[in-house]
XYZ file of C-alpha atoms in Angstrom:
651
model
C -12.001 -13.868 17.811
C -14.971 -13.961 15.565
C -16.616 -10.150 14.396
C -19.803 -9.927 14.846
C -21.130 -7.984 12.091
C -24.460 -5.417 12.861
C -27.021 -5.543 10.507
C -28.126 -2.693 8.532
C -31.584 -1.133 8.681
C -33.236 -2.141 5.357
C -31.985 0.205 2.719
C -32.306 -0.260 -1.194
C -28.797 -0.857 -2.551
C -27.982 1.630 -5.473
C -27.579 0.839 -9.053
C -24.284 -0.005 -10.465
C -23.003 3.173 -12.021
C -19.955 3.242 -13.923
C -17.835 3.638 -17.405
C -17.811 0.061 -18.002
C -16.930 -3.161 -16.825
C -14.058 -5.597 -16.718
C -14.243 -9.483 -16.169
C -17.550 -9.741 -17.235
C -17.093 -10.589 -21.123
C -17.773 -7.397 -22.205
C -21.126 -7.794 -20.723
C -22.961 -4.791 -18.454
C -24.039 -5.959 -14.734
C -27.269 -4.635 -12.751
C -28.354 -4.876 -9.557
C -31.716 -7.048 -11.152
C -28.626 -9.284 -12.855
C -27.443 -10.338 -9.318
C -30.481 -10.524 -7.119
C -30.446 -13.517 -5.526
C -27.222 -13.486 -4.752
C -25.062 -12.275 -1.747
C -23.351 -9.178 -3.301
C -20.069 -7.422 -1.625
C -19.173 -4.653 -2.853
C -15.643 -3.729 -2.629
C -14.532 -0.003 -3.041
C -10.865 -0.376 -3.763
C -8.105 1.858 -5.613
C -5.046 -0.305 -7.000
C -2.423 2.232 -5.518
C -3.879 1.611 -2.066
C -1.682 -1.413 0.201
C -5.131 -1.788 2.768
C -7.427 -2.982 -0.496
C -4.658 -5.547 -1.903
C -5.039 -7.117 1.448
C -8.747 -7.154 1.313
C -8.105 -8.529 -2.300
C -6.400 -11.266 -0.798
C -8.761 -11.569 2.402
C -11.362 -12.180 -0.041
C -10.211 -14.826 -2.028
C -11.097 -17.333 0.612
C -14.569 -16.515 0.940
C -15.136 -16.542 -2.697
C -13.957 -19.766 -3.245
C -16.053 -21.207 -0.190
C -19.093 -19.179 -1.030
C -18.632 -19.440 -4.869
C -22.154 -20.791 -5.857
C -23.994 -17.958 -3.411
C -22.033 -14.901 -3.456
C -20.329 -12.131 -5.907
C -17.835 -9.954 -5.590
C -18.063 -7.140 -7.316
C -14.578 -4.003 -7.398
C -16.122 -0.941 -7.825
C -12.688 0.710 -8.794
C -12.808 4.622 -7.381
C -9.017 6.331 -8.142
C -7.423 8.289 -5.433
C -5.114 8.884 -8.360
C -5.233 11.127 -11.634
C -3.883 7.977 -13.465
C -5.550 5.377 -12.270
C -8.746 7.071 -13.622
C -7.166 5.673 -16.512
C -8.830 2.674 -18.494
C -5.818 0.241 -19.532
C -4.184 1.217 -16.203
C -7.126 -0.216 -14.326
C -7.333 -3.085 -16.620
C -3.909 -3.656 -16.357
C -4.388 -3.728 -12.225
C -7.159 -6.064 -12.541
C -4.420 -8.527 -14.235
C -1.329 -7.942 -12.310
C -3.386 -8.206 -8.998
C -5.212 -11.509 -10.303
C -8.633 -10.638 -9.449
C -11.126 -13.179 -10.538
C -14.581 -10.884 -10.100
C -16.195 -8.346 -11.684
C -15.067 -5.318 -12.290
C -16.423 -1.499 -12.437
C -15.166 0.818 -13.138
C -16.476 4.384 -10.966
C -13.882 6.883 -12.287
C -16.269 10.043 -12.179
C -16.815 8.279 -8.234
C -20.659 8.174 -8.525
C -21.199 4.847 -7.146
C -18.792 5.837 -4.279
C -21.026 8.998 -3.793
C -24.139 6.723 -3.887
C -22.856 4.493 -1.389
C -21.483 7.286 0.854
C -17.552 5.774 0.852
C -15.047 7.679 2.305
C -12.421 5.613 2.824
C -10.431 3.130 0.774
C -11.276 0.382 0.893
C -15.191 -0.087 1.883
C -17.293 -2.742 1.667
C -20.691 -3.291 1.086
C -22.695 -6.518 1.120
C -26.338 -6.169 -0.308
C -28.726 -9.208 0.351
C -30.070 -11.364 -2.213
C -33.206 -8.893 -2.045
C -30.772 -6.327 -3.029
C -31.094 -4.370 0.515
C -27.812 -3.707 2.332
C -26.920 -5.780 4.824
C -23.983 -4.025 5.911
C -21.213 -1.342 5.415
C -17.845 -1.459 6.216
C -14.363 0.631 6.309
C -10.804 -1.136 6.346
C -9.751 -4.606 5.935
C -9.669 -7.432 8.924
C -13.350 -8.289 8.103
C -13.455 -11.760 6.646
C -13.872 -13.373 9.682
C -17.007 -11.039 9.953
C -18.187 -11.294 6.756
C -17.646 -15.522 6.801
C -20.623 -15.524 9.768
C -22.725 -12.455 7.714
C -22.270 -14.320 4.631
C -23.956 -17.978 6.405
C -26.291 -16.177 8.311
C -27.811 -14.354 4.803
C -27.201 -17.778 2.639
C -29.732 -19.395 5.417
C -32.312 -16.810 5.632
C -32.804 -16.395 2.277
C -32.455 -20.144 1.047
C -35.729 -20.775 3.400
C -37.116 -17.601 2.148
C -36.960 -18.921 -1.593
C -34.986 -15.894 -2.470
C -31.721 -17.540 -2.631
C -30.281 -18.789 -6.287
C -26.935 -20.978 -6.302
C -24.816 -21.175 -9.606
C -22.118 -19.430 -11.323
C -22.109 -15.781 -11.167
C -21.127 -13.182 -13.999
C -17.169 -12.804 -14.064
C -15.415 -14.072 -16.941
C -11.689 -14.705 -17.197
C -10.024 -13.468 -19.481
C -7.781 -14.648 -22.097
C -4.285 -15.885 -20.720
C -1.048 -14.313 -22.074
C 2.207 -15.872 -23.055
C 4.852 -12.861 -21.593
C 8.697 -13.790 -20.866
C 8.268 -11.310 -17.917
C 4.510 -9.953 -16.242
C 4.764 -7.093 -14.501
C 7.951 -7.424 -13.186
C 9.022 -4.840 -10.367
C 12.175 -4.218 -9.131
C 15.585 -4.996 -10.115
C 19.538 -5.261 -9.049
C 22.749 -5.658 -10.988
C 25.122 -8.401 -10.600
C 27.886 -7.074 -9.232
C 29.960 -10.054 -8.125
C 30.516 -13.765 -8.802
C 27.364 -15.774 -7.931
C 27.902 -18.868 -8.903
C 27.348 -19.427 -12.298
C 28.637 -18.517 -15.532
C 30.646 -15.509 -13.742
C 32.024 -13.607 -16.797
C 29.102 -12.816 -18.574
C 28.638 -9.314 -17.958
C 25.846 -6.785 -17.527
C 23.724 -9.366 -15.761
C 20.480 -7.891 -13.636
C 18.463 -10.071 -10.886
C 15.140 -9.364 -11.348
C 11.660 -9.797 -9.583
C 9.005 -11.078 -12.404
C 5.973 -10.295 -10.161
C 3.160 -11.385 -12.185
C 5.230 -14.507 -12.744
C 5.798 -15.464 -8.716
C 9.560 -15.736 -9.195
C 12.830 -14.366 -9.373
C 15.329 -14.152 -12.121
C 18.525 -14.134 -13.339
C 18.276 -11.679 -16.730
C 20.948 -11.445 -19.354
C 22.858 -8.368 -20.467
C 20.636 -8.631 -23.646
C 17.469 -7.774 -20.678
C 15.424 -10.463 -22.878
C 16.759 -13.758 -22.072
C 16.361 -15.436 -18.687
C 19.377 -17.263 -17.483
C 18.491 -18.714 -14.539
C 14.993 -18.667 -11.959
C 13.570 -19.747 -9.166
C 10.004 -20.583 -8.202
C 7.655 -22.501 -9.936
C 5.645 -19.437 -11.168
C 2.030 -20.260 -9.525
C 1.717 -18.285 -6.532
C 2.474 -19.509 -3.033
C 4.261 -20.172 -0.759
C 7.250 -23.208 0.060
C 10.645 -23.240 0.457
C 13.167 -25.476 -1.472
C 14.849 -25.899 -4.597
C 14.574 -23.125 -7.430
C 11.868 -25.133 -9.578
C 9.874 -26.675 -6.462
C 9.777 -23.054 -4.289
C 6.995 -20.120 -4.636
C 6.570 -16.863 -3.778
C 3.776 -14.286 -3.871
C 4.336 -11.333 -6.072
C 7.702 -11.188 -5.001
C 8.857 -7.020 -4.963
C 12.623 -6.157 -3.251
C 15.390 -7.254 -3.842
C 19.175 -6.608 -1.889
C 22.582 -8.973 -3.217
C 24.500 -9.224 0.158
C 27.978 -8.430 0.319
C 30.310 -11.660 -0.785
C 31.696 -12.369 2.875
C 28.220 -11.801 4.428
C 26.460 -14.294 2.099
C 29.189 -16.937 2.707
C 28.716 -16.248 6.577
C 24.600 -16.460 6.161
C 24.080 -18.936 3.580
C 22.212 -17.218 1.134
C 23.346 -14.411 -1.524
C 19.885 -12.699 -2.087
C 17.466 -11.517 -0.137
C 13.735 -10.986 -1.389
C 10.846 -9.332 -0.630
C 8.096 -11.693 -0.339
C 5.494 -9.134 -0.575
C 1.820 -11.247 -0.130
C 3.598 -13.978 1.678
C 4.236 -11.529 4.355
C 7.890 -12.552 4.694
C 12.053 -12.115 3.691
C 13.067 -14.856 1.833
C 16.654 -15.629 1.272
C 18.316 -17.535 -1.705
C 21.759 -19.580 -2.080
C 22.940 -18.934 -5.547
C 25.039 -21.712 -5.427
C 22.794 -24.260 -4.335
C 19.558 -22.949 -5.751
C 17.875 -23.012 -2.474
C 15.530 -20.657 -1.141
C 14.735 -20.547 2.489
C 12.503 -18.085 4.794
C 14.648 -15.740 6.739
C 11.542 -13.651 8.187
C 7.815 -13.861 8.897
C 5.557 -16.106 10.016
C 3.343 -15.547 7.333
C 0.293 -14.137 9.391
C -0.117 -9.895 8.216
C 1.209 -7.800 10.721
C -1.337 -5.083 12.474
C 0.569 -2.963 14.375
C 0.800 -3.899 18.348
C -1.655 -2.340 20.649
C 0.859 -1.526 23.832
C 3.609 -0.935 21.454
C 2.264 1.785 19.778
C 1.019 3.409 22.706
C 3.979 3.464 24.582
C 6.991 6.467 24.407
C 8.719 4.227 22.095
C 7.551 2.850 18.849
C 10.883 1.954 17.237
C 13.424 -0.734 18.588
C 14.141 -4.118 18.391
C 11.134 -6.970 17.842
C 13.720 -10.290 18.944
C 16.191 -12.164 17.708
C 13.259 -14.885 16.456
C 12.901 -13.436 13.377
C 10.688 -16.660 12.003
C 7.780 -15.576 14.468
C 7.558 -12.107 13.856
C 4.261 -11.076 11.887
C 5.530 -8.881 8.952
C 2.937 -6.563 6.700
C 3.846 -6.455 2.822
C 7.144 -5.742 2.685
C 8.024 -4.038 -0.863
C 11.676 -3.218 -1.094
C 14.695 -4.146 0.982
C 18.083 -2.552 0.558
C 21.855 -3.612 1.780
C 23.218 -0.999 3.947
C 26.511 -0.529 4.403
C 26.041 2.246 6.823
C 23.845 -0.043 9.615
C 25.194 -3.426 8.159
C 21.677 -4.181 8.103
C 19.155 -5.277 5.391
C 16.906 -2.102 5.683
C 13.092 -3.151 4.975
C 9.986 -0.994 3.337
C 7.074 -2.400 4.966
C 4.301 -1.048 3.017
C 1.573 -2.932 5.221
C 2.655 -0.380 8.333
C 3.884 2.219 7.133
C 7.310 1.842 8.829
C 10.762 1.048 7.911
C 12.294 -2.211 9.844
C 16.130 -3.894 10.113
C 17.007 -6.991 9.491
C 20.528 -8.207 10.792
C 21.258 -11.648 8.968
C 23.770 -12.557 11.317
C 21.683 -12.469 14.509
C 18.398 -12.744 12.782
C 17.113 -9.754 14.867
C 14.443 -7.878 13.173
C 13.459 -4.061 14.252
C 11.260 -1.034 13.787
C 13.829 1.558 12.393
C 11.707 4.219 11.611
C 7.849 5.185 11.756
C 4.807 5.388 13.876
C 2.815 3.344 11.815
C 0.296 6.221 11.566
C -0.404 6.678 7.762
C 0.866 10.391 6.600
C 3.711 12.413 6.274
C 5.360 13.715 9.399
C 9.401 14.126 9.292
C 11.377 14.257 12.420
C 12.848 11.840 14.694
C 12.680 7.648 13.670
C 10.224 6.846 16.789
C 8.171 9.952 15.838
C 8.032 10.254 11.969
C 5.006 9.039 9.763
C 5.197 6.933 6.044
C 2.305 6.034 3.656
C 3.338 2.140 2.008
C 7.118 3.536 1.498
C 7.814 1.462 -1.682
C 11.461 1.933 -2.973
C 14.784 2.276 -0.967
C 18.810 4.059 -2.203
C 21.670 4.293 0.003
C 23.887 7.126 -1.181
C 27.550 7.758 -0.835
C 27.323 9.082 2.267
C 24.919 6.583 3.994
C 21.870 8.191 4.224
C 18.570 6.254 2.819
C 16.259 7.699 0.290
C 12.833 6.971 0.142
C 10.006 6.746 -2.702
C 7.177 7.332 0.138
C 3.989 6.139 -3.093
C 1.012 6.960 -1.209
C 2.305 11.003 0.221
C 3.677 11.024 -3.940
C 6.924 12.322 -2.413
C 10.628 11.884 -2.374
C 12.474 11.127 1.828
C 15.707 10.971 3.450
C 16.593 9.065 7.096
C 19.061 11.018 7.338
C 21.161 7.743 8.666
C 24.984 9.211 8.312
C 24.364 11.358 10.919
C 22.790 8.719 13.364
C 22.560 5.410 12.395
C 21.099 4.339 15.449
C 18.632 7.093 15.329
C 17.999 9.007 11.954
C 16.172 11.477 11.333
C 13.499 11.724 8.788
C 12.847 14.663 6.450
C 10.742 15.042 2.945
C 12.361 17.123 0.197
C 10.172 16.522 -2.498
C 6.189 15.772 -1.427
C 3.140 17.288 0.248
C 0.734 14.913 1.571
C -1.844 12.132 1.253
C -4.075 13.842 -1.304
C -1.401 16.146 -3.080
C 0.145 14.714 -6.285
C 1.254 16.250 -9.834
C 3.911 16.410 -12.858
C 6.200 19.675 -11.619
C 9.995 20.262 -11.684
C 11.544 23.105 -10.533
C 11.485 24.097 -6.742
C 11.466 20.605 -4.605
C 9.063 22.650 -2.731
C 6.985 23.361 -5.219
C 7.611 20.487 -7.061
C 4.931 17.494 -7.676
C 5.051 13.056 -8.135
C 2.516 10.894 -8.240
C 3.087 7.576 -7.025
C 6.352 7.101 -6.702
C 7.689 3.094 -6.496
C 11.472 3.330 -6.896
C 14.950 4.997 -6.097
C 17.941 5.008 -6.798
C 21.230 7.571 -5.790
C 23.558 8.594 -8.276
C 27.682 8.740 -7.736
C 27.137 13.105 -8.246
C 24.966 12.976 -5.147
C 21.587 13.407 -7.200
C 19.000 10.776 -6.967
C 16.760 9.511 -9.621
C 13.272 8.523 -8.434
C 10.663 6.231 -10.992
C 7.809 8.630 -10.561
C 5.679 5.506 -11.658
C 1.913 7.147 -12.286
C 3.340 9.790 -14.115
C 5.208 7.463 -16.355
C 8.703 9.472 -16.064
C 11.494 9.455 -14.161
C 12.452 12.298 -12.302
C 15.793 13.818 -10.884
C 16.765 15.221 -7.651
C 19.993 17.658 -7.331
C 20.171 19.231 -3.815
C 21.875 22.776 -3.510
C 25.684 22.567 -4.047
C 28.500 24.629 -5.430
C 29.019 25.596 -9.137
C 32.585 25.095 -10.651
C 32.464 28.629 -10.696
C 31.955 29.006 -7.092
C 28.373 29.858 -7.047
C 25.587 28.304 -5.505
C 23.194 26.461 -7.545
C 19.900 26.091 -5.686
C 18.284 22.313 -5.442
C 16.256 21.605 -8.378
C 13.964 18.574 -9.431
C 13.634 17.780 -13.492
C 12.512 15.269 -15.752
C 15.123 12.496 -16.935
C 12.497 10.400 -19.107
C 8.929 10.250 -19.668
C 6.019 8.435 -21.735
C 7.331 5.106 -19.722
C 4.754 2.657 -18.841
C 4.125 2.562 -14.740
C 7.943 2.434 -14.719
C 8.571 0.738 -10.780
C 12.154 1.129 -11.117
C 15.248 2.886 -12.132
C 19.105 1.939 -11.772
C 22.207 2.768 -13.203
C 23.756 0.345 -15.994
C 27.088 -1.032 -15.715
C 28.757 0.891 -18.111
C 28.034 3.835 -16.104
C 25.954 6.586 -18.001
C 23.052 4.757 -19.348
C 19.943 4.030 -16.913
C 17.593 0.871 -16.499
C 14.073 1.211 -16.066
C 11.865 -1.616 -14.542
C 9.097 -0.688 -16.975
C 6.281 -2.704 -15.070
C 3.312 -2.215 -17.515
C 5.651 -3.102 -20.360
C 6.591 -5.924 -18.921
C 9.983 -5.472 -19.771
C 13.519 -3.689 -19.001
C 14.974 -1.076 -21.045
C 17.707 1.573 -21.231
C 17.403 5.316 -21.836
C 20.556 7.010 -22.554
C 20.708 9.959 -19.516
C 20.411 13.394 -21.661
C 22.557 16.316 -21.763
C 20.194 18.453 -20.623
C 16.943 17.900 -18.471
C 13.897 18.521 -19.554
C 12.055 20.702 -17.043
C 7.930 19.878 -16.791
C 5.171 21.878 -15.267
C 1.965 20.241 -15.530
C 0.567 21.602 -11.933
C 0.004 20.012 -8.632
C -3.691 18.369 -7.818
C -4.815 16.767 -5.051
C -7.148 13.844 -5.116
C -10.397 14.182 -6.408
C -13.352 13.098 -4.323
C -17.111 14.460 -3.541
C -16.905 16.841 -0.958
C -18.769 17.010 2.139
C -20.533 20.570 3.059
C -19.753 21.221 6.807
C -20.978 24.748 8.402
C -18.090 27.142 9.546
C -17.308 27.838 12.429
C -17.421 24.824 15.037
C -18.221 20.942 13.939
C -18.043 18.451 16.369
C -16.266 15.412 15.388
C -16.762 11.659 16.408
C -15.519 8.423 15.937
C -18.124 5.262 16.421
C -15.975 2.487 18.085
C -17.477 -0.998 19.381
C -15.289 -3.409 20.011
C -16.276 -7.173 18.613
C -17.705 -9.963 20.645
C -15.048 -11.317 22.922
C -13.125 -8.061 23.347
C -12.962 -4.854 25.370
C -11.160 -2.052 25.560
C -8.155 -1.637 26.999
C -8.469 0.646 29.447
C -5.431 -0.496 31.932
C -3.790 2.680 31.452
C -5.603 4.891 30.477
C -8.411 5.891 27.444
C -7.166 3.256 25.072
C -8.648 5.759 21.806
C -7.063 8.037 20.097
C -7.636 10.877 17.510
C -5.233 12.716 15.165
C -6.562 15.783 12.937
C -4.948 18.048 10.652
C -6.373 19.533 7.861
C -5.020 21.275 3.812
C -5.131 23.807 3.939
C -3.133 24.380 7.497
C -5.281 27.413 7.853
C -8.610 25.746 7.723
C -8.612 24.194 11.144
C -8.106 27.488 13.669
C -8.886 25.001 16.742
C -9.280 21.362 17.108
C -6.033 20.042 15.208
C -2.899 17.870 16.795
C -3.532 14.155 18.781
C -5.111 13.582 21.845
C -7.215 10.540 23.541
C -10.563 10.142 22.825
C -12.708 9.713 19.978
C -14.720 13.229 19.840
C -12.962 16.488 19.083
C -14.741 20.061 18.431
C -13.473 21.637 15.188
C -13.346 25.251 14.605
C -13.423 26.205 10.810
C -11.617 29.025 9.012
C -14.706 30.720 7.789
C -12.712 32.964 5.349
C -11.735 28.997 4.090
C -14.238 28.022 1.124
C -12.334 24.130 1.173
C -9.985 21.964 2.207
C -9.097 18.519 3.051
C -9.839 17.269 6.865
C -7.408 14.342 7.737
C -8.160 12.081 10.471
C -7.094 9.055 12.022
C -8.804 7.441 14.783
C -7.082 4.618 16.893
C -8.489 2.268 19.752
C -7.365 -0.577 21.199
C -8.938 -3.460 22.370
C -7.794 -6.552 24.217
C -9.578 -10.404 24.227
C -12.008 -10.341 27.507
C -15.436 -10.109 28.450
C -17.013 -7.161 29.286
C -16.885 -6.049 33.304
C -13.937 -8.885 33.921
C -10.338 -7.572 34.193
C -8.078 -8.364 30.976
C -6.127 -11.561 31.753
C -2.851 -11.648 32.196
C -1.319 -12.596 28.541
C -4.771 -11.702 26.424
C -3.926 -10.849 22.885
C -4.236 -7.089 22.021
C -4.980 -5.526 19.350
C -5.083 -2.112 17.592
C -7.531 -1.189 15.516
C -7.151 2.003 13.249
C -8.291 3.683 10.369
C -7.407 7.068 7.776
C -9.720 9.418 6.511
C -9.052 12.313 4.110
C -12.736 14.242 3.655
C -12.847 17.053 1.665
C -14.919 19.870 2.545
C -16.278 22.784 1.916
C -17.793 25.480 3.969
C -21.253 26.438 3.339
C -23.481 28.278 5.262
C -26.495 25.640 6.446
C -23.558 22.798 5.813
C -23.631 20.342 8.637
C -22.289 20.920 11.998
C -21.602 17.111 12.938
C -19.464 15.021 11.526
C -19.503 11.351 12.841
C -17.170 8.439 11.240
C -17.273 4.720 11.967
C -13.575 3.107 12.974
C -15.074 -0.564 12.444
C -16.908 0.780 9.814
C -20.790 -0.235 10.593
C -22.875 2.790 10.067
């Protein structure tokens, strides 16, 4: 179904505020440099899974529109460290993006264009009005029929002017790996030249491909994929991926069973790809290729978690970023970043499931079915079978605790706070701080070593166990390493005491000797940095704006098909109005003796294909629409007393 996209009362777009600019030269853009042309602006942060997806849903329209419109990222961090110059500009060239850049680290153009959400889009006219204002991705379809309608208007206005627009590439360079991600050892025979030891598979990101590294971590022994993104299955010089993350070896008798010896993580494909070692061949073991969105009657049922079919081929998947061999579930255990869940893959039966997760964006522990992620990112099974998690976008450190029930585990955070809270502290694991964490991996003394990628370290775990004196020694986090560059990965070596760290920004692999004695780091705890809003204490009466698009309704069959979650940082800042419930308007009651806080809210509705006043037929298509919001606030006399948000995003 085709968006229609309302049009915005006729507002002056705001300048182009920033630090600088990337893709452009070296060159400054204005607003006066681009009139004429269709402008979308995208406000994206490059930690955040929702705007790589609109990265990729706008590639498309650029290239169709490319004589018309210009895209332009205004970069606004979520993160202390992506406020960081060569970290953005390191983004921009992992992620491919072929439009200007700005970058908004002090977030005044997100102020200016009232964002609150990552990501937003705006799309100014070739007047340089706005046209239209946007939260969350799904919109290209939208956008496609904006993007005509403007191009016609203003081309028999006059006020339309075709050619190239200001992004310049930049300079290619030569790298043996780019930006490579995650990593496994060789620990068995696969196939070729068996005895040479200390050999690591290896996913070369930036490069599309997979690899086969020496002990030496420099030279490549064997690969597969072309290295131009895309997607095909075959032989390993004629296949392709898209920025290939995860990788699992399967055990020896398994892959002989199966067919294939590796599995990967296909992350922008969408899909599990498998590989045969012996043969070279890769093949697709999972996804259709279409992003998942999380199903409508699914979600809203008792049960969230279960199986999805034995068809594994025509299952939607959602960027998944790691996968992991269990032994304890005999299962290939997924991270799909896309949802926010955790899925199963049996390679025997080819049945795929939801193991864990709501697909609500947060951190909730408890049971699988009830239990919230944010773009879980790394995966560690540890001696005794229970799964660890690097959950990146809470910046925090999770267990399913899977030993105890494999068919059921329970979640539960040890290290980690929420969204918004982030930092560089050991000590405590309550107290303690990450920020951004991408991999995992458990140690044979029960500890577990996490690459705490944004703060460029790796960081230890050591739960509370027994002295050899007898005496307890209370759970602790510390610092292994730091000074890394975006390190996405960490592993042990073969010999057994040195580590391996998938240095990502490096573009390389290295080893760091483990020390005798951990360095212990307090550099404090933050929480993400954005313009606050000033609400009055006391009550505020929230709403959600929800229209479904042409050619849908909601689904009302059983019930109010919306759906509203709030909770707030501090806990004591919301005295009434926090928890879920149906419906789209809520009235908050404000801690007065509260001066700030965070308000997080997720709004959900779901709409199936039908017109409006005819019942929903039979086998329509559903579909769930949903969107996270972390405001910060403060509490000011005179502040407002409404508070209304947009869950397609049109204001």
């Amino acid at each position: 179904m085709t968006e229609t996209i309302q049009r915005s009362a006729r507002v002056r777009a705001s300048e182009l505020i920033g630090r600088g600019w990337l893709n452009t030269g070296g060159k400054q853009v204005t607003l006066e440099d681009l009139r004429g042309k269709i402008v979308i602006l995208d406000f994206w942060t490059f930690c955040c899974i929702n705007c790589l997806h609109v990265l990729d849903e706008l590639r498309p329209l650029e290239e169709r529109f490319h004589d018309v419109l210009v895209t332009v990222g205004v970069h606004s961090p979520k993160f202390e460290h992506e406020a960081d110059p060569d970290a953005l500009a390191a983004a921009v060239e992992r992620y491919e993006i072929e439009h200007p850049v700005l970058d908004d680290p002090e977030l005044v153009t997100w102020q200016n264009y009232s964002a609150r959400a990552w990501p937003t889009l705006v799309v100014i006219d070739p007047e340089g009005y706005i046209a239209a204002s946007l939260s969350g991705e799904g919109h290209v379809a939208g956008l496609t029929s904006l993007v005509e309608e403007l191009a016609a208007e203003h081309e028999a206005k006059g006020t339309l002017h075709r050619g190239d627009g200001p992004y310049v590439a930049p300079e290619p360079v030569s790298r043996t790996l780019r930006f490579p991600s995650k990593a496994v050892p060789v620990n068995r025979t696969l196939g070729a030249d068996d005895d040479a030891p200390g050999r690591f598979l290896v996913a070369d990101t930036g490069h599309h491909r997979i690899v086969e590294l020496a002990g030496d971590l420099e030279t490549v022994t064997r690969s597969w994929g072309t290295g131009e993104k895309g997607y095909g299955d075959g032989g390993p010089e004629s296949a392709q991926f898209n920025e290939p993350q995860g990788l699992a070896l399967l055990p020896e008798k398994l892959a002989a069973e199966v067919g294939y010896d590796i599995v990967v993580a296909d992350t922008v494909n969408h899909r599990l790809r498998g590989i045969n070692v012996t043969t070279g061949d890769v093949t697709t073991l999972a996804g259709n290729g279409v992003q998942r969105l999380l199903d409508a009657e699914r979600t809203r049922s008792d049960v969230v978690v279960g199986s999805l079919g034995t068809d594994p081929l025509n299952v939607s998947l959602s960027s998944p970023w790691d996968v992991l061999w269990s032994d304890t579930t005999g299962r290939v255990i997924v991270a799909m970043a896309g949802t926010h869940q955790i899925f199963s893959f049996d390679p025997l039966t080819g049945e795929l499931a939801v193991y864990a997760g709501t697909g609500l964006e947060g951190l909730v522990d408890g049971e699988a079915g009830e239990s919230w992620f944010a773009q879980t990112s790394g995966l560690t099974e540890d001696a005794a079978g229970d799964i660890w998690i690097a959950d990146s976008e809470t910046s925090s450190l999770r267990v399913l605790r899977v030993s105890q029930s494999p068919e059921a585990p329970a979640v539960e955070t040890v290290v980690g706070e929420g969204l918004f809270d982030f930092g560089f502290r050991d000590g405590d694991p309550a107290q303690a701080r990450l920020q951004h964490p991408l991999g995992v991996t458990a140690l044979p003394d029960g500890s577990v070593l996490v690459a705490d990628t944004y703060n460029g370290a790796i960081r230890r775990y050591q739960a509370e166990h027994l002295a050899a004196d007898g005496s307890t020694v209370p759970a602790q986090v510390s610092t292994v390493a730091r000074g890394l560059k975006e390190p996405s990965d960490v592993l042990l070596d073969a010999d057994g005491t040195t580590l391996l760290v998938v240095e990502t920004n490096a573009h390389q692999l290295v080893r760091i000797a483990v020390p005798e004695e951990y360095l212990s780091v307090d550099e404090g705890a933050a929480q993400t940095q954005r313009p606050a809003t000033a609400v009055a204490p006391g009550q505020v009466q929230l709403s959600v704006g929800f229209s479904a698009p042409t050619g849908q309704k909601l689904d009302d069959r059983w019930g109010d098909p919306t759906q509203l979650q709030v909770s707030s940082t501090p806990a004591e800042l919301l005295m009434e109005g926090s928890g879920t419930s149906v419906g789209l308007q809520r009235t908050l009651q404000l801690n007065s003796e509260i001066s700030a806080g965070v308000l997080h809210i997720t709004a959900r509705a779901a709409a199936c294909d039908g017109a409006p006043g005819e019942e929903i037929p039979m086998h329509a298509a559903c579909h769930l629409y949903q969107q996270d919001w972390g405001i910060p606030v403060t509490l000011e006399e005179g502040g407002d007393s409404e508070l209304h948000l947009d869950l397609r995003g049109v204001r």
